[in-house]
Amino acid sequence: MRSMAKKITQKTKTPMPCVDPAVRSRAFVEVASGYTEEMAVAEANRCILCKNRPCIAGCPVEIDIPKFIQKVAEGDFEGAFQTLTEKNVLPAICGRVCPQEDQCEKLCTLGVKFEPVAIGRLERFVADRAAAFGSQSDSGTSPQPTGHKVAVVGSGPAGLTVAADLAKMGHSVTIFEALHEAGGVLMYGIPEFRLPKEIVQREIHGLERIGVELKVNHVIGRTFTVDDLFEELGYEAVFIGTGAGLPHFPKIPGVNLIGVYSANEYLTRSNLMKAYKFPETDTPIVHGRRVAVIGGGNTAMDAVRTALRLGAEHAYLVYRRTEHEMPARLEEIEHAKEEGVEISFLAAPVGILGDDRKRVCAMRCIRMELGEPDASGRRSPVPQPGSEFEIDVDVVVFAVGQGANPLIRSTTPDLHVNKWGNICADAATGATEKKGVFAGGDIVTGGATVISAMGAGRRAARAIDVYLRNPLPDGV
Amino acid sequence: MHRILSREALAPDVVRFWVDAPPIARKRRPGQFVIVRLGEGGERIPLTIADADPKRGAIALVVQGVGKTTRDLNAMEPGDAIQDVAGPLGLPTKIEPGQRVCCVGGGIGTAVVLPIARAVREAGGHVVSILGARTRDLIILEDDVRAVSHTCVVTTDDGSYGQKGLVTDALREAIAKAPEPFHEVVAIGPLPMMRAVCELTRPLGLRTIVSLNPVMVDGTGMCGGCRVTVGGEQKFVCVDGPEFDGHQVDFGELMARLTAYKEQEAVACARHPVAGPFTPAW
C-alpha cells in the first residue's frame, strides 16, 4: 500500500479556470471553464488513497470516488468515466451543482489539514471529456427485460435517477413530464451560466439510449391521474418526483405589481424559455435597471446573477440574516460578489411601491437584528422598529422558498401528505401508504439539493425493484 | 407533435382549429384549457378548449389573432403540427343539475361559454344565452349556441346585427323578464365586459362566474405569473381557476397585469412578417 506514505506536495486545490467577471456578468456563458487534462491529473494526484475512504459515505449515490480519481491520476479517463457512471447517471450535472463542501469533500481526509481533493471538479472533467470523445457508459447495456412497467412522474434529478436505475435492472420505464422539456429544475431553474442546458439534454438523451421512454407535456393530475397510470395504462408501480414547485409570496402590499416575480417565473422565463434571447425567441421578461432579489439561497443567487446578465445596472440581494446564515453555496456567493451583486444583509421588504401604471418603482425595507436561536438553531431575525428605508427598484424577485404543488395530491385522495402538502414516504425506500406508489426528492422533503433528490431516487429504485419482483398482496 | 386536422375561419382574425390530442380529448371537461407552444423558440400561451371529440381524439381551439403567436397559429393549415399541447389544465366548471343559467359571451369569449352552456343543458338546466360583439362580423358560433339554448339574444355595439347595445343591456332585460330568477350568470369575454356584468349583478346578489385570462407561463401552478386577487386572497388562475366568483375579483389589478409586456409584444409583432400592426386585445 502506498496510502498515507504519499507525500503531500500541493496543499490547495488546483484552481478552476473561470471566465473574467467583467465579461461573464453580461453574458450567459458558463462561469467555470473546467479542468484541462494536466490540471485534472495534477489534482487527482493530490488524493492520498486513504484506507477509510470517508468521501464515499458523503456521496448520496455512493460513487467509488478513490477508484475513479486513481484512474484520472493514471490518465485512464475512459476507465474513470466507466467507474463514475456505474453509480451516477448524471455526472456532468452533479460535478457542477452538488454542494461538495457539505458532502464528499467535507469528509475528505486531506481536508483535515489542507484543502480537500476537488472531487466535484474531477467528476465534471471526466464526464465532459467522455462527452467530447463520444464515450458511452457500459453499465446500461441491454439487461434482461423483466416485463415490468414503471411510470415515473417528473423528470427532475429524482425521476431521472429512478428511471435510469430501473431501466438498468431491465424494467420498462416511462417518464411523464409536465413541461415541454425534461430535466425539471436542471432546465428551468439552474441558469445556463452554472449548468449549460446542452449538457442536461445530453445526459437525458443517455437515458433514452438505455430504453427510458420520455413523454413531455403530460401533466399528471390532469392529463392522467395517478390511478389512471395503474388502471388505464397498466403500470405496476409509480414513482412521484414532482419537486417543490409552488412559489411563496410574502403577504406584503404590492406583490402583484408588474415587475414582481417569483424566482421560479423569473428563472423559467430566462432559462427554459430563453427570454434573454428575446425577440429572437418569443417569451418576454421585464428588464429592470435596478433589480432586487429577496432571499439567501442558491435560487436567490441564480436569480440575482441572471438579473445582471439581463442588463441590470444594479442587482441587489436583500437577505434578512447575515452572510454567516446564508444557505447558498460559498462559491456562488463569491461569484456573485465578483460580478458586482450588491448585498444588503439584515434587511427584509415590508412593501413594494408602484407607479400609476402599476409597475414597480421602489421597495420599502426594514432593518433586522439577530435574536435568540430558534428551534432549528438559527438566530431569528427581529425587525427593528423605526428603521424602515426605501430603495429604488423596477423589478423584485422573491426567492423565499417553495411549497408542494397541489395537482397530484388533490387528484389522488388516498395519498398521505403532511401539513405542508409534502407526500409522506418512507425515507429508506420512498414507499408511500398507497400500494405501488413511491415518492422522493423535494416533493417529500421540501426544497433540498439535486444530489439528495438523486439519492432518494436511487433508494426508491431499489425498493421498486424488490416490490415488482415480490408484490405485496392486496390489503397489505 | 399535434397535427391540425381542420381549420375554419369564424370571423376576421378568429379561427377554429381541430387538433389531434387524444388523451386531452378524453379527459377534458368544460372550463378547462391547454398550454400551447408552436415550435422551438416559441412562447407558451393558454387557450381554452372550446370542444372535444374523444372518439376522434381531437380538441377544438378557437384562436383570435392578437399578437405574434396567435397570428402565427392562425396562419397554420390542416396537416401542419403544433409542437407542444399540454392539458387539460385548470379546474372544470362546476355544473349543478337543473339550474337556470344565463350565459354571456363577449367576442371570442363565446367559444369558452359554448361548452359550459352545453353542459348546463345536458345537466337538465335552463339556458339563456346572450352573445355580444362590436359589430356583426365578430359574432361567432351563434348557431352552436342557439342549438343548446332555450333563449338566445345577440347584441352588437353598432346595431349592425341583433339588438343594438351592450351585453349588459340584454342581461338587464333578461333578468327582468325571467319568469323564475337565474341561479347564476356565467360571463366570459373581454375584462371590461366581465367587470360590467359583475357590477350589474352584484347589487342583485346574483352569483356570477367569470373565466380569467391572465399571462401564463407553465400553467401548472409552478410560477405564479397568473396570480390574481380574489376576495382579498392571492390565487393562481392556472390551478385555482380559471373560473372565479366575479364579485370577488380585483379586475383593475388583472387589467394592469395584462399590460406587463405590451412594449415587447409590439416588438415581437413588428419584426414578424405575418403580423400587421399590433392591436392590443384589452
Coordinates of C-alpha atoms in Angstrom, one line a residue, chain A:
Chain A
M1 CA 0.0 0.0 0.0
R2 CA 1.2 3.5 -0.8
S3 CA -1.5 5.1 1.3
M4 CA -0.6 7.7 3.8
A5 CA 3.0 7.3 2.8
K6 CA 2.3 9.6 -0.1
K7 CA 3.9 13.0 0.3
I8 CA 1.6 16.0 0.0
T9 CA 3.1 18.4 -2.4
Q10 CA 0.1 20.6 -3.2
K11 CA -1.9 21.8 -0.2
T12 CA -4.6 23.6 -2.0
K13 CA -7.0 22.6 -4.8
T14 CA -5.8 23.0 -8.4
P15 CA -7.6 26.3 -9.3
M16 CA -10.5 26.1 -11.7
P17 CA -10.2 28.5 -14.6
C18 CA -13.1 30.9 -14.8
V19 CA -14.3 33.5 -17.3
D20 CA -13.4 37.0 -16.2
P21 CA -16.2 38.5 -14.1
A22 CA -16.5 41.6 -16.2
V23 CA -17.2 39.5 -19.3
R24 CA -19.3 36.8 -17.8
S25 CA -21.6 39.1 -15.7
R26 CA -23.1 40.3 -19.0
A27 CA -23.4 37.0 -20.9
F28 CA -24.9 33.6 -20.3
V29 CA -21.6 31.7 -20.9
E30 CA -20.6 29.1 -18.3
V31 CA -18.7 30.8 -15.5
A32 CA -16.3 28.0 -14.7
S33 CA -14.5 26.6 -17.7
G34 CA -13.3 23.3 -16.3
Y35 CA -10.0 21.5 -15.9
T36 CA -7.6 20.6 -18.7
E37 CA -6.2 17.0 -18.7
E38 CA -3.0 18.3 -17.0
M39 CA -4.9 20.1 -14.3
A40 CA -7.1 17.0 -13.7
V41 CA -4.1 14.7 -13.4
A42 CA -2.4 17.1 -11.0
E43 CA -5.5 17.4 -8.8
A44 CA -6.1 13.6 -8.9
N45 CA -2.6 13.1 -7.7
R46 CA -3.5 15.0 -4.5
C47 CA -5.7 12.1 -3.4
I48 CA -3.8 10.1 -0.8
L49 CA -5.9 7.0 -1.4
C50 CA -6.5 6.7 2.3
K51 CA -7.7 3.5 3.8
N52 CA -11.1 4.6 5.3
R53 CA -12.4 6.3 2.1
P54 CA -14.7 8.6 4.0
C55 CA -15.6 10.6 0.9
I56 CA -17.8 7.7 -0.4
A57 CA -20.0 8.0 2.7
G58 CA -20.5 11.7 1.9
C59 CA -21.9 10.9 -1.6
P60 CA -25.6 10.2 -1.6
V61 CA -25.3 8.0 -4.7
E62 CA -22.1 6.2 -3.3
I63 CA -19.7 6.8 -6.2
D64 CA -16.4 4.9 -5.7
I65 CA -14.6 8.2 -5.5
P66 CA -11.0 6.9 -4.8
K67 CA -11.2 4.4 -7.7
F68 CA -12.3 7.0 -10.3
I69 CA -9.8 9.5 -9.1
Q70 CA -7.0 7.0 -9.2
K71 CA -7.9 6.3 -12.8
V72 CA -7.7 10.0 -13.6
A73 CA -4.3 10.1 -11.9
E74 CA -3.2 7.3 -14.2
G75 CA -4.5 9.1 -17.3
D76 CA -7.2 6.4 -17.8
F77 CA -10.0 8.9 -18.3
E78 CA -12.3 6.4 -20.0
G79 CA -11.9 4.0 -17.1
A80 CA -12.7 6.8 -14.7
F81 CA -15.9 7.6 -16.7
Q82 CA -17.0 3.9 -16.5
T83 CA -16.4 3.9 -12.7
L84 CA -18.4 7.1 -12.3
T85 CA -21.3 6.0 -14.4
E86 CA -21.7 2.7 -12.5
K87 CA -23.3 4.8 -9.7
N88 CA -24.2 8.2 -11.2
V89 CA -26.1 8.7 -14.4
L90 CA -25.7 12.5 -14.4
P91 CA -22.0 13.1 -13.6
A92 CA -21.6 16.3 -15.7
I93 CA -24.6 17.8 -13.8
C94 CA -23.5 16.6 -10.3
G95 CA -19.9 17.7 -10.8
R96 CA -21.3 21.2 -11.4
V97 CA -24.2 21.7 -9.0
C98 CA -23.6 19.4 -6.0
P99 CA -22.6 21.2 -2.8
Q100 CA -19.4 19.1 -2.4
E101 CA -18.2 21.1 0.5
D102 CA -21.1 19.6 2.5
Q103 CA -20.8 16.1 1.0
C104 CA -17.9 14.1 -0.4
E105 CA -15.3 16.9 0.0
K106 CA -16.4 17.6 3.6
L107 CA -15.2 14.2 4.7
C108 CA -12.0 14.1 2.6
T109 CA -9.0 13.0 4.8
L110 CA -6.8 15.5 3.1
G111 CA -9.3 18.2 4.1
V112 CA -8.4 17.7 7.8
K113 CA -5.2 19.6 7.4
F114 CA -5.3 21.1 3.9
E115 CA -7.9 21.8 1.2
P116 CA -9.8 18.6 0.3
V117 CA -9.4 17.0 -3.1
A118 CA -11.6 18.8 -5.7
I119 CA -13.8 15.7 -6.3
G120 CA -16.6 17.7 -8.0
R121 CA -14.3 19.3 -10.4
L122 CA -12.7 15.9 -11.3
E123 CA -16.2 14.4 -11.8
R124 CA -17.1 17.2 -14.1
F125 CA -13.8 16.9 -16.0
V126 CA -14.3 13.1 -16.5
A127 CA -17.9 13.5 -17.7
D128 CA -17.2 16.4 -20.1
R129 CA -14.2 14.7 -21.6
A130 CA -16.2 11.5 -22.1
A131 CA -18.9 13.5 -23.9
A132 CA -16.4 15.3 -26.1
F133 CA -15.0 11.9 -27.1
G134 CA -18.5 10.4 -27.5
S135 CA -18.0 7.8 -24.8
Q136 CA -21.0 5.9 -23.5
S137 CA -21.3 4.2 -20.2
D138 CA -21.3 0.4 -20.5
S139 CA -23.3 -0.1 -17.3
G140 CA -26.6 0.3 -19.2
T141 CA -26.1 -2.2 -21.9
S142 CA -29.0 -4.5 -22.7
P143 CA -30.2 -6.0 -19.4
Q144 CA -32.6 -9.0 -19.5
P145 CA -36.1 -7.4 -19.8
T146 CA -38.2 -8.2 -16.8
G147 CA -41.6 -7.3 -18.4
H148 CA -42.5 -5.0 -15.6
K149 CA -43.8 -1.4 -16.4
V150 CA -43.0 1.6 -14.1
A151 CA -44.2 5.2 -14.5
V152 CA -42.0 8.0 -13.2
V153 CA -43.8 11.3 -12.7
G154 CA -41.5 14.3 -13.1
S155 CA -38.1 14.4 -14.9
G156 CA -36.0 16.3 -12.4
P157 CA -33.0 14.8 -10.7
A158 CA -35.0 12.2 -8.6
G159 CA -37.1 11.0 -11.5
L160 CA -34.1 10.7 -13.9
T161 CA -32.2 8.7 -11.4
V162 CA -35.1 6.3 -10.6
A163 CA -35.7 5.9 -14.3
A164 CA -32.1 5.1 -15.2
D165 CA -31.6 2.7 -12.3
L166 CA -34.8 0.8 -13.1
A167 CA -34.0 0.7 -16.8
K168 CA -30.6 -0.8 -16.0
M169 CA -32.4 -3.5 -14.0
G170 CA -34.4 -4.4 -17.1
H171 CA -37.7 -2.8 -16.2
S172 CA -39.7 -0.8 -18.8
V173 CA -39.8 2.8 -17.7
T174 CA -41.8 5.8 -18.9
I175 CA -41.2 9.3 -17.5
F176 CA -44.1 11.7 -17.6
E177 CA -43.0 15.4 -17.7
A178 CA -45.5 18.3 -17.5
L179 CA -43.3 20.9 -19.3
H180 CA -42.1 20.6 -22.9
E181 CA -38.6 19.7 -22.0
A182 CA -37.3 17.1 -19.5
G183 CA -34.9 18.0 -16.6
G184 CA -37.0 19.7 -14.1
V185 CA -35.0 22.3 -12.1
L186 CA -32.0 21.4 -14.2
M187 CA -33.7 23.0 -17.2
Y188 CA -36.0 25.7 -15.8
G189 CA -34.2 26.6 -12.5
I190 CA -30.4 26.5 -12.7
P191 CA -29.1 29.0 -15.2
E192 CA -27.0 28.3 -18.3
F193 CA -24.0 30.1 -16.7
R194 CA -23.9 27.4 -14.0
L195 CA -25.2 24.4 -15.9
P196 CA -25.4 24.6 -19.7
K197 CA -28.7 23.2 -21.0
E198 CA -26.9 21.3 -23.7
I199 CA -25.2 19.2 -21.0
V200 CA -28.5 18.5 -19.3
Q201 CA -30.1 17.4 -22.6
R202 CA -27.0 15.2 -23.4
E203 CA -27.3 13.4 -20.1
I204 CA -31.1 12.9 -20.6
H205 CA -30.5 11.5 -24.1
G206 CA -28.2 9.0 -22.4
L207 CA -31.3 7.7 -20.6
E208 CA -33.3 7.4 -23.7
R209 CA -30.4 5.4 -25.2
I210 CA -30.8 2.8 -22.4
G211 CA -34.5 2.5 -23.2
V212 CA -36.3 5.0 -21.0
E213 CA -39.4 6.4 -22.7
L214 CA -40.0 10.2 -22.2
K215 CA -43.4 11.8 -22.5
V216 CA -43.3 15.5 -22.3
N217 CA -46.5 17.8 -22.0
H218 CA -48.1 15.2 -19.7
V219 CA -49.4 16.8 -16.6
I220 CA -50.1 14.0 -14.0
G221 CA -53.1 15.0 -12.0
R222 CA -54.7 16.4 -15.2
T223 CA -53.8 14.5 -18.4
F224 CA -53.8 11.3 -16.4
T225 CA -54.3 10.8 -12.6
V226 CA -52.0 8.5 -10.6
D227 CA -54.8 6.0 -10.6
D228 CA -55.1 6.2 -14.4
L229 CA -51.5 5.2 -14.7
F230 CA -52.3 1.9 -13.0
E231 CA -55.8 1.2 -14.3
E232 CA -55.8 2.7 -17.7
L233 CA -52.2 2.5 -18.8
G234 CA -51.2 -0.7 -17.0
Y235 CA -48.2 0.5 -14.9
E236 CA -47.4 -1.7 -11.9
A237 CA -45.5 0.9 -9.9
V238 CA -45.4 4.7 -9.9
F239 CA -42.7 7.0 -8.6
I240 CA -43.6 10.6 -7.9
G241 CA -40.7 13.0 -8.1
T242 CA -42.6 16.3 -8.9
G243 CA -40.4 18.5 -6.8
A244 CA -41.3 21.6 -4.8
G245 CA -42.7 23.9 -7.4
L246 CA -45.2 26.1 -5.8
P247 CA -43.7 29.6 -5.2
H248 CA -44.3 31.5 -2.0
F249 CA -45.0 35.3 -2.0
P250 CA -44.9 37.2 1.3
K251 CA -48.1 38.8 2.5
I252 CA -47.0 42.4 2.0
P253 CA -48.6 45.2 -0.1
G254 CA -47.6 45.4 -3.8
V255 CA -46.7 41.8 -4.6
N256 CA -48.9 41.8 -7.6
L257 CA -47.4 44.8 -9.2
I258 CA -45.9 44.5 -12.7
G259 CA -42.2 43.6 -12.3
V260 CA -42.7 41.4 -9.2
Y261 CA -41.7 37.8 -9.9
S262 CA -41.3 34.6 -8.1
A263 CA -37.8 33.2 -8.7
N264 CA -39.5 30.3 -10.4
E265 CA -41.1 32.5 -13.0
Y266 CA -38.1 34.8 -13.5
L267 CA -35.8 31.8 -14.0
T268 CA -38.3 29.8 -16.1
R269 CA -38.7 32.7 -18.5
S270 CA -34.9 33.1 -18.7
N271 CA -33.7 29.5 -18.7
L272 CA -36.4 27.3 -20.1
M273 CA -38.0 29.9 -22.4
K274 CA -34.7 31.7 -23.2
A275 CA -36.2 35.1 -22.7
Y276 CA -32.7 36.6 -22.6
K277 CA -32.7 36.0 -26.4
F278 CA -36.0 37.9 -27.0
P279 CA -37.0 38.9 -29.6
E280 CA -35.1 36.0 -31.3
T281 CA -37.3 33.8 -29.0
D282 CA -40.9 34.8 -28.2
T283 CA -41.0 34.8 -24.4
P284 CA -40.6 38.3 -22.9
I285 CA -39.2 39.3 -19.5
V286 CA -39.2 42.6 -17.7
H287 CA -35.7 44.0 -17.9
G288 CA -35.1 46.1 -14.7
R289 CA -32.4 48.7 -14.5
R290 CA -32.4 48.1 -10.7
V291 CA -33.4 44.6 -9.6
A292 CA -33.8 43.4 -6.0
V293 CA -33.8 39.7 -5.3
I294 CA -35.1 38.6 -1.9
G295 CA -33.6 35.5 -0.3
G296 CA -30.3 33.9 0.6
G297 CA -30.3 30.5 -1.0
N298 CA -28.9 29.2 -4.3
T299 CA -32.2 30.2 -6.1
A300 CA -31.7 33.8 -5.0
M301 CA -28.1 33.8 -6.2
D302 CA -29.2 32.3 -9.6
A303 CA -31.9 35.0 -9.9
V304 CA -29.7 38.0 -8.9
R305 CA -26.9 36.9 -11.3
T306 CA -29.5 36.4 -14.0
A307 CA -30.6 40.0 -13.5
L308 CA -27.1 41.2 -14.2
R309 CA -26.9 39.2 -17.3
L310 CA -30.3 40.6 -18.4
G311 CA -28.7 44.1 -18.2
A312 CA -29.5 45.4 -14.8
E313 CA -27.2 48.3 -13.8
H314 CA -27.8 47.4 -10.1
A315 CA -28.6 43.9 -8.9
Y316 CA -29.3 43.9 -5.2
L317 CA -29.6 40.8 -2.9
V318 CA -31.7 41.5 0.1
Y319 CA -31.4 38.9 2.9
R320 CA -32.9 39.1 6.4
R321 CA -30.0 37.4 8.2
T322 CA -26.2 37.8 7.8
E323 CA -23.7 36.2 5.4
H324 CA -22.9 33.6 8.0
E325 CA -26.5 32.2 7.9
M326 CA -26.8 32.2 4.1
P327 CA -27.9 28.8 2.8
A328 CA -26.3 29.5 -0.7
R329 CA -23.0 27.8 -1.6
L330 CA -19.9 29.8 -0.7
E331 CA -18.7 29.6 -4.3
E332 CA -21.9 31.1 -5.6
I333 CA -21.8 34.0 -3.2
E334 CA -18.2 34.7 -4.2
H335 CA -19.0 34.5 -7.9
A336 CA -22.0 36.9 -7.3
K337 CA -19.8 39.4 -5.5
E338 CA -17.1 39.3 -8.2
E339 CA -19.8 40.0 -10.8
G340 CA -21.0 43.1 -8.9
V341 CA -24.0 41.9 -7.0
E342 CA -24.7 44.3 -4.1
I343 CA -25.8 42.5 -1.0
S344 CA -27.9 44.1 1.8
F345 CA -27.8 41.9 4.9
L346 CA -30.2 42.1 7.9
A347 CA -33.0 43.7 5.8
A348 CA -36.4 42.5 4.6
P349 CA -39.1 44.0 2.4
V350 CA -42.3 45.3 4.1
G351 CA -43.9 46.6 0.9
I352 CA -43.5 47.3 -2.8
L353 CA -44.5 50.6 -4.3
G354 CA -45.8 51.1 -7.8
D355 CA -46.3 54.0 -10.3
D356 CA -49.5 55.0 -12.0
R357 CA -49.1 52.1 -14.5
K358 CA -48.9 49.6 -11.6
R359 CA -45.2 49.0 -12.3
V360 CA -42.7 48.6 -9.5
C361 CA -40.8 51.8 -8.7
A362 CA -39.5 51.2 -5.2
M363 CA -39.3 48.8 -2.3
R364 CA -39.7 49.6 1.4
C365 CA -37.5 47.5 3.7
I366 CA -36.9 47.2 7.4
R367 CA -33.7 46.6 9.2
M368 CA -33.3 43.4 11.2
E369 CA -31.2 42.3 14.2
L370 CA -30.5 38.7 15.0
G371 CA -32.2 37.5 18.1
E372 CA -32.1 34.2 20.1
P373 CA -31.6 30.9 18.2
D374 CA -34.9 29.3 17.2
A375 CA -35.8 25.6 17.3
S376 CA -33.7 25.0 14.2
G377 CA -30.7 26.5 15.9
R378 CA -30.5 29.5 13.7
R379 CA -30.8 33.0 15.1
S380 CA -34.1 34.5 14.1
P381 CA -34.2 38.0 12.6
V382 CA -36.1 40.6 14.6
P383 CA -37.4 43.7 12.8
Q384 CA -36.1 47.0 14.3
P385 CA -39.0 49.5 14.7
G386 CA -38.4 52.8 13.0
S387 CA -35.6 51.5 10.8
E388 CA -37.6 51.5 7.5
F389 CA -35.9 52.7 4.3
E390 CA -36.7 52.7 0.6
I391 CA -34.7 51.6 -2.4
D392 CA -35.5 52.5 -6.0
V393 CA -36.1 49.3 -8.0
D394 CA -38.1 48.3 -11.0
V395 CA -38.0 44.5 -10.7
V396 CA -38.4 42.5 -7.5
V397 CA -37.8 38.7 -7.4
F398 CA -38.9 36.6 -4.5
A399 CA -36.7 33.6 -3.8
V400 CA -38.1 32.8 -0.3
G401 CA -38.9 29.2 -0.6
Q402 CA -41.4 27.0 -2.3
G403 CA -44.3 24.7 -1.3
A404 CA -45.6 21.4 -2.7
N405 CA -47.7 21.6 -5.9
P406 CA -51.3 20.5 -5.2
L407 CA -52.0 18.9 -8.6
I408 CA -51.2 15.3 -7.6
R409 CA -52.4 15.3 -4.0
S410 CA -55.7 16.9 -5.0
T411 CA -56.4 14.2 -7.5
T412 CA -55.1 11.2 -5.6
P413 CA -57.2 11.2 -2.4
D414 CA -55.6 8.1 -0.8
L415 CA -52.1 9.6 -0.9
H416 CA -51.0 10.8 2.5
V417 CA -49.5 14.2 2.8
N418 CA -48.1 16.2 5.8
K419 CA -49.3 19.7 6.9
W420 CA -47.1 21.3 4.3
G421 CA -48.6 19.2 1.5
N422 CA -45.4 17.1 1.1
I423 CA -46.0 13.4 0.4
C424 CA -45.4 11.1 3.3
A425 CA -42.9 8.4 2.2
D426 CA -40.5 6.1 3.9
A427 CA -37.0 7.7 3.9
A428 CA -35.2 4.4 3.2
T429 CA -37.5 3.1 0.4
G430 CA -39.6 6.0 -0.8
A431 CA -42.7 3.8 -0.3
T432 CA -45.9 5.7 0.4
E433 CA -49.0 4.2 2.1
K434 CA -50.7 3.8 -1.3
K435 CA -49.9 0.5 -2.9
G436 CA -47.3 0.6 -5.6
V437 CA -46.7 4.3 -5.2
F438 CA -43.3 5.6 -4.3
A439 CA -42.1 9.2 -3.9
G440 CA -38.8 11.0 -3.4
G441 CA -36.9 14.3 -3.8
D442 CA -38.3 17.7 -2.9
I443 CA -42.0 16.6 -3.0
V444 CA -41.2 14.5 0.1
T445 CA -38.5 16.7 1.8
G446 CA -39.4 20.2 0.7
G447 CA -36.8 22.2 -1.2
A448 CA -33.3 20.5 -0.9
T449 CA -30.5 19.7 -3.3
V450 CA -30.1 18.0 -6.7
I451 CA -28.0 15.3 -5.2
S452 CA -30.2 14.5 -2.3
A453 CA -33.1 14.0 -4.8
M454 CA -30.9 11.7 -6.7
G455 CA -30.1 9.7 -3.6
A456 CA -33.8 9.4 -2.9
G457 CA -34.2 8.2 -6.4
R458 CA -31.5 5.6 -6.0
R459 CA -33.1 4.2 -2.8
A460 CA -36.6 4.2 -4.4
A461 CA -35.4 2.3 -7.5
R462 CA -34.0 -0.5 -5.3
A463 CA -37.3 -0.7 -3.3
I464 CA -39.4 -0.6 -6.5
D465 CA -37.3 -3.4 -8.0
V466 CA -38.0 -5.5 -4.9
Y467 CA -41.7 -4.6 -5.0
L468 CA -42.0 -5.6 -8.6
R469 CA -40.4 -8.9 -8.0
N470 CA -42.4 -9.7 -4.9
P471 CA -45.6 -7.6 -5.0
L472 CA -47.4 -7.3 -1.7
P473 CA -50.8 -8.9 -1.7
D474 CA -53.8 -6.6 -1.7
G475 CA -54.6 -5.0 1.6
V476 CA -51.1 -5.1 3.0

